[in-house]
Each structure stands twice: as C-alpha cells, then as structure tokens.
mmCIF file of C-alpha atoms in Angstrom:
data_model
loop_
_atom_site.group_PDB
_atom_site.id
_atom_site.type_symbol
_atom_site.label_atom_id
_atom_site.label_comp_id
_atom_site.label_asym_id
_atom_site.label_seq_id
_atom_site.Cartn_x
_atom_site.Cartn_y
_atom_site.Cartn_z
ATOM 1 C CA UNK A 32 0.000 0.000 0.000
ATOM 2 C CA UNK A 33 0.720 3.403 -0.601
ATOM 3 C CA UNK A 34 1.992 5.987 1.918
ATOM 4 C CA UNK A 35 1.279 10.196 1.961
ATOM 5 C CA UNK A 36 4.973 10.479 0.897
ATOM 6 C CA UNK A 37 4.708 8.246 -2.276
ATOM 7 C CA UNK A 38 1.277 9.903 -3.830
ATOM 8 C CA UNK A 39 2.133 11.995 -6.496
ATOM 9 C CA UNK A 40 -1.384 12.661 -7.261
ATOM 10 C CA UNK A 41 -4.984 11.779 -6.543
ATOM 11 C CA UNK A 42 -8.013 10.158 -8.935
ATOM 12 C CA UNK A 43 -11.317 11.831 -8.601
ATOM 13 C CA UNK A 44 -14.902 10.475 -9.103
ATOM 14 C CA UNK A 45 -15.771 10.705 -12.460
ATOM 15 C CA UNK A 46 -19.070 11.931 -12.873
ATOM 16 C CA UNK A 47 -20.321 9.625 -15.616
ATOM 17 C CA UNK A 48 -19.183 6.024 -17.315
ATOM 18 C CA UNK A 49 -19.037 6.864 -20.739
ATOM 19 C CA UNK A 50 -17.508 9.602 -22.701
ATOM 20 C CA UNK A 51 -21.057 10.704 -24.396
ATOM 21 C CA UNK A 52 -22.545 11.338 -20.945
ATOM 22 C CA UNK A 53 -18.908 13.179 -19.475
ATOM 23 C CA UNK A 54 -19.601 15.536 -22.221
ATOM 24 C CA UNK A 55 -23.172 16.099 -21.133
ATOM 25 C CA UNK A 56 -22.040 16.633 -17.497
ATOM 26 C CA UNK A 57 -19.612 18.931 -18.642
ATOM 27 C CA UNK A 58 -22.205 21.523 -20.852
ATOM 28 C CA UNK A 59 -24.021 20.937 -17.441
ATOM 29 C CA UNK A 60 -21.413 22.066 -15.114
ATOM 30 C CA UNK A 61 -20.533 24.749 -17.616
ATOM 31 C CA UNK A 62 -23.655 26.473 -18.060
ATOM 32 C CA UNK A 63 -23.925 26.815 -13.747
ATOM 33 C CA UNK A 64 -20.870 27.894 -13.732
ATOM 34 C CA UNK A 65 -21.370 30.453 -16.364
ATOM 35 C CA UNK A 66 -24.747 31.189 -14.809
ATOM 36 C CA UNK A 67 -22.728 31.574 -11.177
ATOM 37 C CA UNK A 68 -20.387 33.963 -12.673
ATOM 38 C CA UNK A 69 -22.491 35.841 -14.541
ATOM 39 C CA UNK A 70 -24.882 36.939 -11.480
ATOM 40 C CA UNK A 71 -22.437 37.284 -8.557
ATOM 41 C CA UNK A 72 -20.122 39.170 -11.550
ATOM 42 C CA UNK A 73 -23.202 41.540 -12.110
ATOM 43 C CA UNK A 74 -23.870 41.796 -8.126
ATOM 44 C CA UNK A 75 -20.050 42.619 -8.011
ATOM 45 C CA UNK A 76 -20.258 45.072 -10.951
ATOM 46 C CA UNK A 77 -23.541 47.006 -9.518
ATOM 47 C CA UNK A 78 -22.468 47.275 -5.436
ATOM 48 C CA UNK A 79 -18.889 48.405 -6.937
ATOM 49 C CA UNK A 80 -20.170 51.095 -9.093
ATOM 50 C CA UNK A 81 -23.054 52.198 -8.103
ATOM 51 C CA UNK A 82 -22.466 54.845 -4.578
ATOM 52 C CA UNK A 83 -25.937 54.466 -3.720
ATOM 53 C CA UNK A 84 -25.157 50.821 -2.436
ATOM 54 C CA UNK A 85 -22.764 51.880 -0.372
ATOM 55 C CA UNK A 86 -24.551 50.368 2.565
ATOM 56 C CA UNK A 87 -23.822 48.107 5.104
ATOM 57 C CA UNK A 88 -26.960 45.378 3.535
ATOM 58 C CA UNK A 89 -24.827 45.742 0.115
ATOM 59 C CA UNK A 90 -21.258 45.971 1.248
ATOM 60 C CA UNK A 91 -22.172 42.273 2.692
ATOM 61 C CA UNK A 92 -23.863 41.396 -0.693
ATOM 62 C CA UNK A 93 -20.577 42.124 -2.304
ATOM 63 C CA UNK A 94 -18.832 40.340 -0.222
ATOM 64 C CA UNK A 95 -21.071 37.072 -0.490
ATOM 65 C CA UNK A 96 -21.116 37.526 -3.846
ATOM 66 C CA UNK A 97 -16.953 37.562 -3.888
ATOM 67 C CA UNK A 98 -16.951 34.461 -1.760
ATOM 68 C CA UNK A 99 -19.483 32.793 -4.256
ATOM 69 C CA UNK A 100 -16.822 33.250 -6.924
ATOM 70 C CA UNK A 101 -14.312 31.648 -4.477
ATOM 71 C CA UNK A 102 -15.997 28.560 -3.981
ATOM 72 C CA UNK A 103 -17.700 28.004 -6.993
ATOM 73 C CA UNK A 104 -14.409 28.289 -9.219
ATOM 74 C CA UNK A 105 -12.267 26.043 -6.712
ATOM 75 C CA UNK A 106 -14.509 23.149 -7.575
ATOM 76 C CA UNK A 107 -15.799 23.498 -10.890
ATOM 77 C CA UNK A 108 -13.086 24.049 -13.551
ATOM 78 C CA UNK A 109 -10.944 21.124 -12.061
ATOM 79 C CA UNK A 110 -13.800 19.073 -12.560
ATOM 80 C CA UNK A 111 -15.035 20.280 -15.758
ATOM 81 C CA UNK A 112 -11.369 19.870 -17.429
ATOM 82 C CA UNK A 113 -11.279 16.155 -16.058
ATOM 83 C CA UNK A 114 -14.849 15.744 -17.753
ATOM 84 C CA UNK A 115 -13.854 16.890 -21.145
ATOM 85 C CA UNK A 116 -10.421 14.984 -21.467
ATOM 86 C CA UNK A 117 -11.967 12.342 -19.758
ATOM 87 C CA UNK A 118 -9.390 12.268 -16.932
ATOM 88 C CA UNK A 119 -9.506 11.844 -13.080
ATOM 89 C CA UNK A 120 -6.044 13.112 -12.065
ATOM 90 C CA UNK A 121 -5.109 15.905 -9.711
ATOM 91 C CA UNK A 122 -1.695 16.797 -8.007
ATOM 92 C CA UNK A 123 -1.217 16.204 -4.757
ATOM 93 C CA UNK A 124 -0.328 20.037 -4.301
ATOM 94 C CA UNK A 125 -2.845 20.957 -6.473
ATOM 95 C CA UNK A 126 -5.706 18.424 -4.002
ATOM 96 C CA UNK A 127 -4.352 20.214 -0.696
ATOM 97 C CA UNK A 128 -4.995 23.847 -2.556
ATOM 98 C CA UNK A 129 -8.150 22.840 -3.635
ATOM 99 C CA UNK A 130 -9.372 21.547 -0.319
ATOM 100 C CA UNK A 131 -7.500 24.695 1.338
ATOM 101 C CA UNK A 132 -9.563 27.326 -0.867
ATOM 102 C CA UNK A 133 -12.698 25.245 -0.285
ATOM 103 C CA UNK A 134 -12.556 25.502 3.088
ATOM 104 C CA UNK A 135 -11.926 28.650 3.424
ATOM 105 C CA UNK A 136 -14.530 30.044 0.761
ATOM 106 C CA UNK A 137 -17.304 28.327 1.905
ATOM 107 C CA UNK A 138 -16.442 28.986 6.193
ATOM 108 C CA UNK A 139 -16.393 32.171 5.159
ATOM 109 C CA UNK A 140 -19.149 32.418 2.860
ATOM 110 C CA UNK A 141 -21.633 31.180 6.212
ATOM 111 C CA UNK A 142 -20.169 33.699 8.479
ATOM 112 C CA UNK A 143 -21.125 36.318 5.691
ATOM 113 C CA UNK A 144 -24.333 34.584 6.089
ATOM 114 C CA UNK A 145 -24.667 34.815 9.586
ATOM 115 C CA UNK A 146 -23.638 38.538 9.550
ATOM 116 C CA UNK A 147 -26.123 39.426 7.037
ATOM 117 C CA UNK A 148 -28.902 37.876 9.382
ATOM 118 C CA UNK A 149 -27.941 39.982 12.050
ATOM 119 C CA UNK A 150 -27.694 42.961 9.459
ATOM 120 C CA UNK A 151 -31.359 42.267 8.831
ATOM 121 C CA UNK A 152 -32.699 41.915 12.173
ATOM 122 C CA UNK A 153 -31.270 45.509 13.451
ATOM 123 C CA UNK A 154 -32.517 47.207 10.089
ATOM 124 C CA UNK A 155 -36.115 45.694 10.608
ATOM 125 C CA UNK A 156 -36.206 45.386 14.521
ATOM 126 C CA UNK A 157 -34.246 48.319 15.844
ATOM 127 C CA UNK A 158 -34.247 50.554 12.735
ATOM 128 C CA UNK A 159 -33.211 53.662 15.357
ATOM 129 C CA UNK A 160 -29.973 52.117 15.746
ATOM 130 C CA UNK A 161 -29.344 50.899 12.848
ATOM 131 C CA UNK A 162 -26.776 53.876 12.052
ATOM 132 C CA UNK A 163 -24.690 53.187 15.250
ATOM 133 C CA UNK A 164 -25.132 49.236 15.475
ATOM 134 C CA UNK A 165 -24.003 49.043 11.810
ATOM 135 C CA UNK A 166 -21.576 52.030 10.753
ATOM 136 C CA UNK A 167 -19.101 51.217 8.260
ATOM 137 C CA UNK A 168 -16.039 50.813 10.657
ATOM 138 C CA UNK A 169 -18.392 47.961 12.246
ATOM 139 C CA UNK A 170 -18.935 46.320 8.932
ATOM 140 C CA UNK A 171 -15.152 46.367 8.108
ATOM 141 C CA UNK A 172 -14.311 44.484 11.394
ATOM 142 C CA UNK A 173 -17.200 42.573 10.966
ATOM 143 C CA UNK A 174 -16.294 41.374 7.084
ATOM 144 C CA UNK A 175 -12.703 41.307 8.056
ATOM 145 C CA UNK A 176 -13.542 38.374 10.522
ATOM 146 C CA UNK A 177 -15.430 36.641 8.164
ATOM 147 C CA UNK A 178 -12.608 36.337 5.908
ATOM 148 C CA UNK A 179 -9.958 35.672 8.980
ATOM 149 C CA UNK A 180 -12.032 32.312 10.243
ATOM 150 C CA UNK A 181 -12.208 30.939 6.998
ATOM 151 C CA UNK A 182 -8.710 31.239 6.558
ATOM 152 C CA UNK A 183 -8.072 29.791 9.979
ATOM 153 C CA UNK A 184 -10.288 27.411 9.702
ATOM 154 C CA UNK A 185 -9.256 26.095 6.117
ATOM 155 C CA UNK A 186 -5.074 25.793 7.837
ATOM 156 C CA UNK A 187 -6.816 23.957 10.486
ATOM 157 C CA UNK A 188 -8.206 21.492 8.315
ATOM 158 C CA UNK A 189 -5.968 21.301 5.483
ATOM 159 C CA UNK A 190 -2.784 20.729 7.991
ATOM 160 C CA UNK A 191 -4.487 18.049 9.924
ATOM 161 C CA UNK A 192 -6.059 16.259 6.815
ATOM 162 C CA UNK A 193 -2.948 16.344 5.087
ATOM 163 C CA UNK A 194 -0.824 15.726 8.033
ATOM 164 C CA UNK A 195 -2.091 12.203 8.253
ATOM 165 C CA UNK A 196 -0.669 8.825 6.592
ATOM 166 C CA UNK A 197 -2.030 7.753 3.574
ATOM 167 C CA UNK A 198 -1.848 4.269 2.562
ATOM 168 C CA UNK A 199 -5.626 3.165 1.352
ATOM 169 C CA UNK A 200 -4.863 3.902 -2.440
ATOM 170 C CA UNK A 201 -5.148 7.541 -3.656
ATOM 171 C CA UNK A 202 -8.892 7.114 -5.058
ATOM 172 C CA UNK A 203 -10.835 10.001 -3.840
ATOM 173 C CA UNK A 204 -14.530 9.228 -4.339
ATOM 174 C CA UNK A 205 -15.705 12.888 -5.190
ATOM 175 C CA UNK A 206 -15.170 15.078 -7.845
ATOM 176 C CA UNK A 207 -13.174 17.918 -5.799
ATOM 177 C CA UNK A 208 -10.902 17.123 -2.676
ATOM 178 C CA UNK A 209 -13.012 17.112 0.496
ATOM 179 C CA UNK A 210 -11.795 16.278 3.883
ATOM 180 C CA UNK A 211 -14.463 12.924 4.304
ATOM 181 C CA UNK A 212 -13.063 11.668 1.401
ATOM 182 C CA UNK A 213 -9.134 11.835 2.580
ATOM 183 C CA UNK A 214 -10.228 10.604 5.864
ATOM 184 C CA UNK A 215 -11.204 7.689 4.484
ATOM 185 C CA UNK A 216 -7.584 6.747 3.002
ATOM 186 C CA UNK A 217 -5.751 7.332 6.131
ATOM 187 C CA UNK A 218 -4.776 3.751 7.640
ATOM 188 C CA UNK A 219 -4.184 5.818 11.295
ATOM 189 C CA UNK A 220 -6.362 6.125 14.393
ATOM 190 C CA UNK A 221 -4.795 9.800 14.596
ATOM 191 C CA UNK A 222 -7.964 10.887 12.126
ATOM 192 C CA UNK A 223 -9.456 11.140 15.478
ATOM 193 C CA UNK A 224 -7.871 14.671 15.709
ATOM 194 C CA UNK A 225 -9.563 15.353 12.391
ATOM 195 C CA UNK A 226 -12.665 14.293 13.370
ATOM 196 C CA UNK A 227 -13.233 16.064 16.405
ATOM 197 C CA UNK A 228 -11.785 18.671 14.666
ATOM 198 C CA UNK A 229 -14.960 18.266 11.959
ATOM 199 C CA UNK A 230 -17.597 18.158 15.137
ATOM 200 C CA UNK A 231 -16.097 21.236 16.773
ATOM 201 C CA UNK A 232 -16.489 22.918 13.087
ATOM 202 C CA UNK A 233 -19.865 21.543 12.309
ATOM 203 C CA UNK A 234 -21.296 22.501 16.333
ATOM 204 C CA UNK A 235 -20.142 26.359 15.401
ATOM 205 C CA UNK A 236 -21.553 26.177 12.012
ATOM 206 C CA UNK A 237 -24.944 24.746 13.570
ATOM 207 C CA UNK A 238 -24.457 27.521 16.521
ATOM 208 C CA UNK A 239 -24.384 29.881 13.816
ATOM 209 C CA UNK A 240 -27.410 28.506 12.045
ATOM 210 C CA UNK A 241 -29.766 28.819 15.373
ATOM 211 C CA UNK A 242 -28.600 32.318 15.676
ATOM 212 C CA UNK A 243 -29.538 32.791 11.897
ATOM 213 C CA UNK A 244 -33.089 31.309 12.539
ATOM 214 C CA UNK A 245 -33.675 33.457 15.776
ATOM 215 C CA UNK A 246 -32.603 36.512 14.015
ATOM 216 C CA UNK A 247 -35.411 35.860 11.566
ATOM 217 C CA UNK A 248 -38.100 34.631 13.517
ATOM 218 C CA UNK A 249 -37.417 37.996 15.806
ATOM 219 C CA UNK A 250 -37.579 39.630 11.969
ATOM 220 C CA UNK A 251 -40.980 37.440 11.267
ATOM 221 C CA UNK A 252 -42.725 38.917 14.923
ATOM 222 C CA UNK A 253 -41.545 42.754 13.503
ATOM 223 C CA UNK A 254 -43.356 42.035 10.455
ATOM 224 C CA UNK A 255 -46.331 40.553 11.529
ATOM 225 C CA UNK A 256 -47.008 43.916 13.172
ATOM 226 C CA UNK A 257 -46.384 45.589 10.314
ATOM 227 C CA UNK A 258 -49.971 47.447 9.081
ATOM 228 C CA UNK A 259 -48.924 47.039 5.521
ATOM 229 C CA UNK A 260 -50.149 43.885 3.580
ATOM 230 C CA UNK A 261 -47.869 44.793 0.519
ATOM 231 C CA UNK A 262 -44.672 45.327 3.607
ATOM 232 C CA UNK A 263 -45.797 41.904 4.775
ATOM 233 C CA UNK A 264 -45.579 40.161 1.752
ATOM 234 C CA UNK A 265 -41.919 41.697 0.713
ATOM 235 C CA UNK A 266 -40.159 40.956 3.674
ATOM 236 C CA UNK A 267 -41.709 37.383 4.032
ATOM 237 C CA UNK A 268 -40.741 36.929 -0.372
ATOM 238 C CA UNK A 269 -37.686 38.278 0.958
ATOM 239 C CA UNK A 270 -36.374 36.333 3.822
ATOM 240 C CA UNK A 271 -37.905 32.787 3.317
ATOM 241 C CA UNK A 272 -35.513 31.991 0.376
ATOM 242 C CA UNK A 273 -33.118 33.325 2.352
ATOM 243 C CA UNK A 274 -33.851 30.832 5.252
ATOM 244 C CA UNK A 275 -34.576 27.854 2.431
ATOM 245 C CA UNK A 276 -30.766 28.770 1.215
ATOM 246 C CA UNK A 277 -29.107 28.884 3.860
ATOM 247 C CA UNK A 278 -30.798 25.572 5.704
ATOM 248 C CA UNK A 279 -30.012 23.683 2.418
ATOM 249 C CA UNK A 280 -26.124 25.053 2.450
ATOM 250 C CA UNK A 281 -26.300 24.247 6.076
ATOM 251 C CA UNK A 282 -27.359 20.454 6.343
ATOM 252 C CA UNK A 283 -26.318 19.362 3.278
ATOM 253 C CA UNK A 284 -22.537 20.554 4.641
ATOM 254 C CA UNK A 285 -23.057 19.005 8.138
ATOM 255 C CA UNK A 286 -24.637 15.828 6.242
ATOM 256 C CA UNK A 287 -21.735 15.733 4.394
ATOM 257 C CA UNK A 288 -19.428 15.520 7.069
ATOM 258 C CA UNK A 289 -21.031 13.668 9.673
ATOM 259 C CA UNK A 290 -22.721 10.862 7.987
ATOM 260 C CA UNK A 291 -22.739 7.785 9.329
ATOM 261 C CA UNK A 292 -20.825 5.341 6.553
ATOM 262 C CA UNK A 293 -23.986 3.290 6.184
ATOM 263 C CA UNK A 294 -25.212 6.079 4.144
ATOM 264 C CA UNK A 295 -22.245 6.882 2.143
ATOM 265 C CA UNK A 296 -22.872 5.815 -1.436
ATOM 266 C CA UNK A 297 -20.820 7.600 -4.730
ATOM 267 C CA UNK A 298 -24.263 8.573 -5.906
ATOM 268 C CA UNK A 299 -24.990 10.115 -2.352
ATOM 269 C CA UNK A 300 -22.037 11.213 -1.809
ATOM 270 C CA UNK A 301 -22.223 13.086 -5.181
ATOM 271 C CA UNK A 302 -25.037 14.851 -4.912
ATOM 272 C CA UNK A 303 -25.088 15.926 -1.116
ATOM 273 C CA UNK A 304 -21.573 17.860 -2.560
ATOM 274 C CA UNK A 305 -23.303 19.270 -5.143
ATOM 275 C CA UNK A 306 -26.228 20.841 -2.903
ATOM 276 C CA UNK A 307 -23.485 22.667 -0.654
ATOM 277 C CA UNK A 308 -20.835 23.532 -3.379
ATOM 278 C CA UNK A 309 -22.460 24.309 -6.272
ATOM 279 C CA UNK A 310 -26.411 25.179 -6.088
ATOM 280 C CA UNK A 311 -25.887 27.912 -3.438
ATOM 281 C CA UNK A 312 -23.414 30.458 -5.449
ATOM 282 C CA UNK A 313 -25.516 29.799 -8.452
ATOM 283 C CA UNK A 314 -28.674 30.753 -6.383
ATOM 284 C CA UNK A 315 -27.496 33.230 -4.569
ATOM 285 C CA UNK A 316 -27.575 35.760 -7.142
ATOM 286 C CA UNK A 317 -30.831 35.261 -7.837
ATOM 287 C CA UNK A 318 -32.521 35.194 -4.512
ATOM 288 C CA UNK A 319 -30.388 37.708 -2.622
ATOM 289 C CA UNK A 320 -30.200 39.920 -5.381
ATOM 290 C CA UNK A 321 -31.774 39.847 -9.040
ATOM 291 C CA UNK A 322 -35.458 40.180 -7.141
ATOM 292 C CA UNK A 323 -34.005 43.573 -5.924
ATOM 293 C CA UNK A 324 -35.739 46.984 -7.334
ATOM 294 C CA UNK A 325 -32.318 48.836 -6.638
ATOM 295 C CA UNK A 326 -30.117 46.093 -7.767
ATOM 296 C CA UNK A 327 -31.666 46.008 -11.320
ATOM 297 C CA UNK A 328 -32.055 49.991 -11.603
ATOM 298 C CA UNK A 329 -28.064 49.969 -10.815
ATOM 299 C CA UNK A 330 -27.402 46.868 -13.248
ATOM 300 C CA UNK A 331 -29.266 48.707 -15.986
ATOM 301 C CA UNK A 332 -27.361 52.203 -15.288
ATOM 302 C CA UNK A 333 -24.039 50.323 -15.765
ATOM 303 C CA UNK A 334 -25.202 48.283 -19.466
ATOM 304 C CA UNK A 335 -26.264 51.553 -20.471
ATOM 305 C CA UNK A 336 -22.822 52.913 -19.595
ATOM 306 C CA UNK A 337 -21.241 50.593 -20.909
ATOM 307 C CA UNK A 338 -22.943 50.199 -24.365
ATOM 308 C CA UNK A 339 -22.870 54.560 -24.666
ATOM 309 C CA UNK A 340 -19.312 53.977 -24.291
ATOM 310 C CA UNK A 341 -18.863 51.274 -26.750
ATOM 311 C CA UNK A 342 -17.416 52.845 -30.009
#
C-alpha cells in the first residue's frame, strides 16, 4: 500500500461512465458555472459602481457575492477539465490547494451569512440604531472576521487532513478534494484529531445557524405587526428563500461531514456535494439579489454605460 509520501497525485470520481454522458455533465457544469459567474459578476459590478449601495446590507452582498466566486471556481473548472479529457487526475499540491480554498470560501461564505442575518434583524427590529449598530467601521471588522475564520479554519483542516498517513490507495470518491473523502484513506487512528476537529467545526456552524433562525423569527414577529399587507408580503418573499438557502447550504454541509458510513454511497455522496458547493453560489444571485428593485435599476445604469461607451 501506498503511503502520503509516495502519492504523487490523486483520482477523482468521475461523474459519468461513458464519454457521451462526461460531455453532457460537462455543458451541465458549464452552463452553472457560467450562470454563477455571470450573477455574482453583475452583483459585483452594480455594489462596486453604483455609490448608492454603499450600505452596510450591500457591502455584505458584495462580499457574499466575492466568496461565491471563491468557492464556486475552486470546484468546478478542475472538474469540468477532467470531464472533457476524460481524466480523473489531480496533483497532490494541487488536491491540498483545492481543499485549502474550499474551506476557506465556503467557512467564510456562512459567516457572511450569519452577519447578514444579524444585518437584517437591526434594520427591521431596531431601525433607530441601525446607524450606530451598523456604521461602516463595524462592517469592516465585521467582514474582516469573516474572511480571517475561513482562513483559519481552512489551515486547520488542510494541515491536519494532510498531516495524516495515507496508505488506502489515492482514489478520492468525489469530484473535488473534500476532507471525508481523505479521511477515508488514512490507515491511522490519529484521524481522530480530524474528526473532532470536523464536530467542533460543524457545532459552530450549527451555533451559527440557530442564531440565523432566531434573528429571523425575531424579523418574522416585527413584520407581523407591520400594518402594511404589501410590507408583509416583501419581507416574508424576501427572507424565506433566504432561510430555504441557507438551511439547504447548512445540512447538506453538516450531512456531508457527519454521515454515518452506512449512508455513504458515490451517488450520495455526489449529490449531497453538489447541494453545498455548487447550487448555493448559483442561487445566490438570484434570490439575494436579481429580485431587488435597486439592484436592477443599478445593473441597468451600468449596461447603459457601458454600451454609450462602446465605439
């Protein structure tokens, strides 16, 4: 058997058995990705340009939409490329990046999430503070730690996983590095570190996701005493897709992690990765943002720029 210092490189799951349906899956995972890029580019484009959405609810838009990007393009290309030259090789370097950037898109990418429930509560339920609560020095610190646990948590992770002798083969069955999928070609009983290591992760990320359920449910009881029917019905259009989002990102992930191997399966495996790395930045856009009046009046300000300056 193999050890960690003999792999040279590592065999991903391909996604399909022949080469007719790899080149289906691969116009498949293009046109998300294209999709992904194009809305969290335009969400980029609009916040970046437009000084009116210079606010604290925007600033974290931007910054979802950044991480979106992220995580989307660590996963996707890699396994697009292996789809169309029907391969199933990555580098060992290249597998640690890979699981490294994930990581640390997507732990950041929740506490954006997380912030951005708070964000809403004060605007809805103490809208006289909302100034001082949420001022822009605030939202830099606040943004800043996002980004600064996902990178700590992503070293965490990536130097324990990697860290750890590997001598079951070098066949990871998923179609991006994830740390499950390592774990399981470790032959030593010091993946315990790991693994509690994964449970402390997944009990902050599930802390996190009570917090972002009593935020709205505080944000629900505001409403509900709102005298407007038409007020009631756009913060409820609002924040339930927002709630459906983030509950899918959230127990798919934890699913992911903390399944029990009775229920591992390729096919299972498969999908549950593709409901919290891929379906979330490519419907993001959309819910967060393309349903938004200001969003649209900025996104048509800047095409109409840019075609006037077209020669």
């Amino acid at each position: 058997m193999p050890n960690s210092s003999s792999i040279s490189e590592f065999l991903l799951l391909p996604l399909a058995d022949t080469w007719q349906l790899q080149l289906l899956h691969f116009w498949l995972l293009l046109g998300i990705y294209l999709a992904a890029l194009l809305g969290n580019g335009l969400i980029s484009t609009a916040v970046a340009c437009d000084r009116r959405l210079h606010t604290p609810m925007y600033f974290f838009l931007l910054n979802l939409a950044l991480l979106d990007l992220g995580c989307i393009s660590t996963t996707l290309p890699k396994a697009m490329a292996n789809a169309l030259w029907d391969t199933r090789t990555i580098s060992y370097a290249g597998c640690a990046a890979q699981l490294f950037f994930f990581l640390f898109f997507i732990s950041s990418e929740f506490s954006v999430l997380t912030i951005m429930s708070y964000d809403r509560y004060v605007a809805i339920c103490k809208p006289l503070h909302y100034g001082t609560l949420m001022d822009s020095r605030t939202c830099a610190t606040m943004a800043a730690a996002a980004w600064g646990a996902g990178v700590l948590n992503s070293l965490l992770h990536t130097a324990s996983t990697f860290s750890l002798p590997l001598c079951q083969g070098n066949v990871v069955n998923q179609f991006f590095c994830e740390v499950p999928q390592i774990l399981k070609l470790s032959c030593s009983e010091s993946n315990l570190r790991e693994v509690v290591l994964i449970i402390f992760s997944a009990s902050l990320v599930f802390g996190c996701f009570v917090f972002i359920v009593v935020s709205y449910v505080q944000i629900f009881m505001a409403v509900l005493r709102m005298p407007s029917e038409q007020g009631r019905h756009k913060a409820f259009s609002t924040c339930l897709p927002h709630l459906a989002v983030v509950s899918l990102f959230v127990n798919t992930g934890i699913f992911a992690n903390l399944k029990p191997p009775s229920l591992s399966s390729p096919f299972m495996d498969l999908l549950v990765a593709l409901l919290y790395s891929v379906v979330p930045p490519a419907l993001n856009p959309i819910i967060y943002s393309m349903r938004n009046r200001e969003i649209k009046h900025s996104l048509r300000k800047v095409l109409q720029y840019a075609l006037f300056q077209l020669p």
